[in-house]
Amino acid sequence: MKKNIIDVRNLSKSFDISSKEPGLKGTIKHFFRRQTKKLKVIKNISFEIKEGEIVGFLGANGAGKTTILKMLCGLIYPSEGSVFVSGNIPYRRKEDFLKNITLIMGQKQQLIWDLPPIESFLLNASIYDLDKLEAKRRIKKLSDMLEIDEELFIPVRKLSLGQRMKSELLAALIHEPNILFLDEPTLGLDINAQRNLRKFLQNYNKETNATICLTSHYMKDITSLCKRVICVDNGSISYDGNLDILLKRLSPVKEILIVCRSEDDAIQLENSGFSVKNKTKNEITIKVENNSIISSLKNILNNFEIEDLYINEPPVDEIIGKILIKKDYDI
């Protein structure tokens, strides 16, 4: 049985926020009598993550996903509650803990802009006390996995966004961490670069059994990598569990596109009591609940003249969007 590598209990985080009135008068008043208030951005959350799991954090902008990751890797300390990562208290920033994790943020970079990536890699290797032979071995292994070669010797400022992101990953993984915190890692990448990055993370997880905590607004990242998701809503956890179960719960119906032999057949089917989404000549789309798919198909095939039919799942982006824009849902 796999052990818990991350253990969070009743975790909360508050920030002191100051506000001022506009204009010179407001600035002077703010200078002499600053007014602050506490803003609680993370509210009493608890969860566990097992070794080797890939967990996606979902939520709207400002929900608190990045704040959670920053507390898990020790960049900020919690106001209340406890957090243990690989048996360590993150904000104490002990050496053995730091050598065991990495944080990759899609909107920030650690590579030196005017130098080739290889220079940053060797610098990181020195920071983590790796000798040159071991550093070169790891760089070669990761560059083969990421499919970058000549790019290692080109100044960072001349690399494409996708090439830079691959180089950022290599720099962050040279010390072979077994816990990865990824905050929007595919931000701004094209479709091919996103796909290659996801493939790399899947392979890295299989080869090293690394634990990965991921936030992303690209739903393909979540569906391709994560079996489990944690939904964060205004600093609280609204769902923690299997992604497939969540999708079924948020989308209890499927759409069936039926191509009838004639327009009269389509009209007859339209008037037979099914929930019709739309109809065009001899094609009709109906909505059927998941638990009645088989009986509905038997009814259609036995009683109507059809040429073809297609069962369509609602787009994942549309389903998850119910969470992100806070429509009515029950999870």
Coordinates of C-alpha atoms in Angstrom, one line a residue:
M1 CA 0.0 0.0 0.0
K2 CA 1.4 3.4 -1.0
K3 CA 2.1 5.9 1.8
N4 CA 0.9 9.5 2.0
I5 CA 3.7 11.8 0.9
I6 CA 1.6 15.0 1.4
D7 CA -0.6 15.4 4.5
V8 CA -2.6 18.6 4.9
R9 CA -4.8 19.2 8.0
N10 CA -7.1 22.2 8.6
L11 CA -4.9 24.5 6.6
S12 CA -5.7 28.2 6.3
K13 CA -3.9 31.2 5.0
S14 CA -4.7 34.9 5.7
F15 CA -3.1 38.0 4.3
D16 CA -3.2 41.6 5.7
I17 CA -4.6 43.8 2.9
S18 CA -4.4 47.6 3.0
S19 CA -6.7 49.9 1.1
K20 CA -6.7 53.6 0.4
E21 CA -9.0 56.2 -1.1
P22 CA -8.0 57.6 -4.5
G23 CA -6.2 60.8 -5.1
L24 CA -3.6 62.9 -3.2
K25 CA -5.8 63.3 -0.1
G26 CA -6.3 59.5 0.1
T27 CA -2.6 58.9 -0.3
I28 CA -1.7 61.3 2.6
K29 CA -4.4 59.8 4.8
H30 CA -3.2 56.3 4.0
F31 CA 0.4 57.3 4.8
F32 CA -0.4 58.5 8.3
R33 CA -3.3 56.2 9.2
R34 CA -3.1 53.0 7.2
Q35 CA -6.1 50.8 7.4
T36 CA -5.7 47.0 6.9
K37 CA -8.0 44.0 7.1
K38 CA -7.4 40.3 7.1
L39 CA -8.3 38.4 3.9
K40 CA -8.6 34.7 4.4
V41 CA -7.8 33.1 1.0
I42 CA -7.5 29.5 2.1
K43 CA -10.1 28.2 4.5
N44 CA -9.6 25.2 6.7
I45 CA -8.7 22.6 3.9
S46 CA -7.6 19.0 4.5
F47 CA -6.4 16.4 2.0
E48 CA -3.8 13.7 1.5
I49 CA -1.7 12.7 -1.6
K50 CA -0.1 9.4 -2.0
E51 CA 3.4 8.7 -3.3
G52 CA 3.3 8.5 -7.2
E53 CA -0.1 10.2 -7.6
I54 CA -0.8 12.9 -10.2
V55 CA -3.4 15.3 -8.7
G56 CA -4.9 18.2 -10.6
F57 CA -6.1 21.3 -8.8
L58 CA -9.1 23.0 -10.5
G59 CA -10.7 26.3 -9.8
A60 CA -11.4 29.8 -11.1
N61 CA -8.8 32.5 -11.1
G62 CA -8.2 33.7 -7.6
A63 CA -9.7 30.5 -6.0
G64 CA -6.4 29.8 -4.1
K65 CA -4.7 27.1 -6.2
T66 CA -1.3 28.8 -6.5
T67 CA -1.4 29.8 -2.8
I68 CA -1.9 26.1 -1.9
L69 CA 1.1 25.0 -4.0
K70 CA 3.2 27.8 -2.5
M71 CA 2.4 26.5 1.0
L72 CA 3.1 22.9 0.0
C73 CA 6.6 23.9 -1.3
G74 CA 7.4 26.2 1.6
L75 CA 7.4 29.6 -0.2
I76 CA 4.8 30.9 2.3
Y77 CA 3.8 29.7 5.7
P78 CA 0.2 28.8 6.8
S79 CA -1.8 30.9 9.2
E80 CA -3.5 27.9 10.7
G81 CA -3.3 24.1 10.5
S82 CA -0.5 21.8 9.5
V83 CA 1.1 20.6 6.4
F84 CA 3.7 17.8 6.0
V85 CA 5.5 17.0 2.7
S86 CA 7.6 13.9 2.6
G87 CA 7.7 14.1 6.4
N88 CA 8.9 17.7 6.5
I89 CA 7.3 21.0 7.5
P90 CA 7.8 22.9 4.2
Y91 CA 8.2 26.5 5.4
R92 CA 11.2 25.4 7.5
R93 CA 13.0 24.9 4.2
K94 CA 15.4 22.1 5.4
E95 CA 18.0 21.0 2.9
D96 CA 16.8 17.4 2.5
F97 CA 13.3 18.8 1.8
L98 CA 14.4 21.3 -0.8
K99 CA 16.5 18.6 -2.6
N100 CA 13.3 16.5 -2.8
I101 CA 10.9 19.0 -4.5
T102 CA 10.7 21.4 -7.4
L103 CA 8.3 24.2 -8.3
I104 CA 7.6 25.1 -12.0
M105 CA 5.5 28.1 -12.7
G106 CA 4.5 28.8 -16.3
Q107 CA 4.7 32.6 -16.0
K108 CA 8.1 32.6 -14.3
Q109 CA 11.6 31.5 -15.4
Q110 CA 14.8 30.5 -13.7
L111 CA 17.0 30.3 -16.8
I112 CA 19.6 33.1 -17.3
W113 CA 18.3 35.1 -20.3
D114 CA 21.5 35.9 -22.1
L115 CA 23.2 32.5 -21.6
P116 CA 22.5 29.1 -23.2
P117 CA 20.4 26.7 -21.0
I118 CA 23.4 24.4 -20.5
E119 CA 25.0 27.1 -18.3
S120 CA 22.0 27.3 -16.0
F121 CA 21.9 23.5 -15.9
L122 CA 25.5 23.3 -14.7
L123 CA 24.9 26.0 -12.2
N124 CA 21.9 24.1 -10.8
A125 CA 24.0 20.9 -10.7
S126 CA 26.6 22.7 -8.7
I127 CA 24.0 24.1 -6.3
Y128 CA 22.8 20.5 -5.7
D129 CA 26.3 19.2 -5.2
L130 CA 26.3 17.1 -8.4
D131 CA 29.7 16.2 -9.9
K132 CA 30.2 17.0 -13.6
L133 CA 29.9 13.4 -14.8
E134 CA 26.7 12.9 -13.0
A135 CA 25.3 16.2 -14.1
K136 CA 26.1 15.5 -17.7
R137 CA 24.5 12.0 -17.4
R138 CA 21.3 13.6 -16.0
I139 CA 21.3 16.4 -18.6
K140 CA 21.7 13.8 -21.4
K141 CA 18.9 11.6 -20.1
L142 CA 16.4 14.5 -19.6
S143 CA 17.3 16.2 -22.9
D144 CA 16.6 12.9 -24.7
M145 CA 13.2 12.6 -22.9
L146 CA 12.4 16.2 -23.8
E147 CA 13.7 15.9 -27.3
I148 CA 16.0 19.0 -27.1
D149 CA 19.6 18.9 -28.2
E150 CA 21.0 21.9 -30.1
E151 CA 18.7 24.2 -28.1
L152 CA 20.9 23.6 -25.0
F153 CA 23.7 25.7 -26.5
I154 CA 21.6 28.6 -27.9
P155 CA 21.0 31.7 -25.7
V156 CA 17.7 31.5 -23.9
R157 CA 16.4 34.8 -25.4
K158 CA 16.6 33.2 -28.9
L159 CA 14.6 30.1 -28.0
S160 CA 10.9 29.7 -28.7
L161 CA 8.5 29.6 -25.9
G162 CA 8.1 25.8 -26.2
Q163 CA 11.9 25.3 -26.2
R164 CA 12.3 27.6 -23.2
M165 CA 9.6 25.6 -21.3
K166 CA 11.4 22.3 -22.0
S167 CA 14.6 23.9 -20.8
E168 CA 12.9 25.2 -17.7
L169 CA 11.7 21.6 -17.0
L170 CA 15.2 20.2 -17.4
A171 CA 16.7 22.8 -15.1
A172 CA 14.0 22.1 -12.5
L173 CA 14.5 18.3 -12.6
I174 CA 18.3 18.0 -12.8
H175 CA 18.4 17.1 -9.1
E176 CA 15.8 14.3 -9.7
P177 CA 13.1 15.5 -7.2
N178 CA 10.3 13.0 -6.4
I179 CA 7.7 15.7 -5.8
L180 CA 6.8 18.2 -8.6
F181 CA 4.6 21.2 -8.1
L182 CA 3.5 22.5 -11.5
D183 CA 1.6 25.8 -11.8
E184 CA 0.2 26.3 -15.3
P185 CA 3.2 24.5 -16.9
T186 CA 1.7 24.7 -20.5
L187 CA 0.8 28.4 -20.3
G188 CA 1.2 30.0 -23.7
L189 CA 2.4 26.8 -25.5
D190 CA 1.0 25.7 -28.8
I191 CA -0.9 22.4 -29.1
N192 CA 2.1 20.3 -30.1
A193 CA 4.3 21.7 -27.3
Q194 CA 1.5 21.0 -24.8
R195 CA 1.2 17.5 -26.0
N196 CA 4.9 16.8 -25.8
L197 CA 5.1 18.3 -22.3
R198 CA 2.2 16.1 -21.1
K199 CA 3.9 13.0 -22.7
F200 CA 7.1 13.9 -20.9
L201 CA 5.4 14.2 -17.5
Q202 CA 3.6 10.9 -18.0
N203 CA 6.9 9.2 -18.8
Y204 CA 8.7 10.9 -15.9
N205 CA 6.0 9.8 -13.5
K206 CA 6.2 6.2 -14.7
E207 CA 10.0 6.0 -14.6
T208 CA 10.6 7.7 -11.3
N209 CA 7.2 7.3 -9.4
A210 CA 7.3 11.1 -8.8
T211 CA 4.3 12.7 -7.2
I212 CA 2.9 15.6 -9.3
C213 CA 0.6 18.4 -8.1
L214 CA -0.7 20.3 -11.1
T215 CA -2.8 23.4 -11.8
S216 CA -3.9 24.2 -15.3
H217 CA -6.7 26.0 -17.1
Y218 CA -6.0 23.7 -20.2
M219 CA -8.4 20.9 -19.5
K220 CA -6.4 18.5 -21.7
D221 CA -3.6 18.7 -19.2
I222 CA -5.9 17.6 -16.4
T223 CA -7.7 14.9 -18.4
S224 CA -4.5 13.4 -19.8
L225 CA -2.5 13.4 -16.6
C226 CA -4.8 13.3 -13.6
K227 CA -7.1 10.6 -12.4
R228 CA -7.8 12.6 -9.2
V229 CA -8.8 16.3 -9.0
I230 CA -9.2 18.7 -6.1
C231 CA -11.7 21.5 -6.9
V232 CA -10.9 24.8 -5.1
D233 CA -13.7 27.3 -4.7
N234 CA -13.1 30.6 -2.9
G235 CA -10.4 29.0 -0.7
S236 CA -12.3 25.9 0.2
I237 CA -12.3 22.4 -1.3
S238 CA -15.6 21.6 -3.0
Y239 CA -14.6 18.3 -4.4
D240 CA -11.8 15.8 -3.9
G241 CA -11.9 12.6 -5.8
N242 CA -11.9 10.7 -9.2
L243 CA -12.1 12.9 -12.3
D244 CA -14.4 10.5 -14.2
I245 CA -16.9 10.4 -11.3
L246 CA -16.9 14.2 -11.3
L247 CA -17.5 14.5 -15.0
K248 CA -20.4 12.0 -14.8
R249 CA -21.9 13.9 -11.9
L250 CA -21.7 17.2 -13.6
S251 CA -22.9 15.8 -16.9
P252 CA -25.6 13.1 -16.2
V253 CA -26.7 13.0 -19.9
K254 CA -25.3 12.1 -23.3
E255 CA -26.3 13.4 -26.6
I256 CA -27.2 11.0 -29.4
L257 CA -27.2 12.1 -33.0
I258 CA -29.5 10.0 -35.1
V259 CA -29.5 10.0 -38.9
C260 CA -33.0 8.8 -40.0
R261 CA -33.8 7.4 -43.4
S262 CA -36.2 10.2 -44.2
E263 CA -37.4 13.5 -42.8
D264 CA -40.8 11.8 -41.9
D265 CA -38.9 9.3 -39.7
A266 CA -37.1 12.1 -37.9
I267 CA -40.4 13.9 -37.3
Q268 CA -41.9 10.7 -35.9
L269 CA -38.9 10.3 -33.6
E270 CA -39.1 13.9 -32.5
N271 CA -42.7 13.3 -31.4
S272 CA -42.0 10.1 -29.5
G273 CA -41.2 11.7 -26.1
F274 CA -37.4 12.0 -26.2
S275 CA -35.7 15.3 -25.1
V276 CA -34.8 16.9 -28.4
K277 CA -31.8 19.2 -28.6
N278 CA -32.1 20.1 -32.3
K279 CA -33.3 18.7 -35.6
T280 CA -32.2 19.3 -39.2
K281 CA -34.1 17.5 -42.0
N282 CA -33.5 13.8 -41.3
E283 CA -31.0 14.3 -38.5
I284 CA -32.0 14.7 -34.9
T285 CA -30.1 15.1 -31.7
I286 CA -31.6 13.9 -28.4
K287 CA -30.5 14.0 -24.8
V288 CA -30.6 10.8 -22.8
E289 CA -29.6 10.2 -19.2
N290 CA -26.6 8.0 -18.7
N291 CA -28.5 5.3 -16.7
S292 CA -31.1 4.9 -19.5
I293 CA -28.7 4.8 -22.6
I294 CA -29.2 1.1 -23.3
S295 CA -33.0 1.0 -23.0
S296 CA -33.3 4.2 -25.1
L297 CA -31.1 2.7 -27.9
K298 CA -33.1 -0.5 -27.9
N299 CA -36.3 1.5 -28.3
I300 CA -34.9 3.6 -31.1
L301 CA -33.4 0.6 -33.0
N302 CA -36.6 -1.5 -32.7
N303 CA -39.2 1.2 -33.5
F304 CA -37.6 3.6 -36.0
E305 CA -35.9 3.4 -39.4
I306 CA -32.4 4.9 -39.0
E307 CA -29.3 4.9 -41.1
D308 CA -26.7 5.8 -38.4
L309 CA -26.3 7.1 -34.9
Y310 CA -23.5 8.7 -32.8
I311 CA -23.2 8.9 -29.0
N312 CA -21.4 12.1 -28.0
E313 CA -20.0 13.1 -24.7
P314 CA -20.3 16.8 -23.8
P315 CA -16.9 18.6 -24.2
V316 CA -14.8 18.3 -21.0
D317 CA -14.1 22.1 -21.2
E318 CA -17.8 22.8 -21.0
I319 CA -18.3 20.5 -18.1
I320 CA -15.4 21.8 -16.0
G321 CA -16.4 25.3 -17.0
K322 CA -19.4 24.8 -14.7
I323 CA -17.0 24.8 -11.8
L324 CA -14.8 27.7 -13.1
I325 CA -17.7 30.1 -13.7
K326 CA -19.7 28.8 -10.7
K327 CA -22.9 27.8 -12.4
D328 CA -25.3 25.6 -10.5
Y329 CA -23.8 22.3 -9.8
D330 CA -23.8 19.7 -7.0
I331 CA -20.5 18.1 -6.2

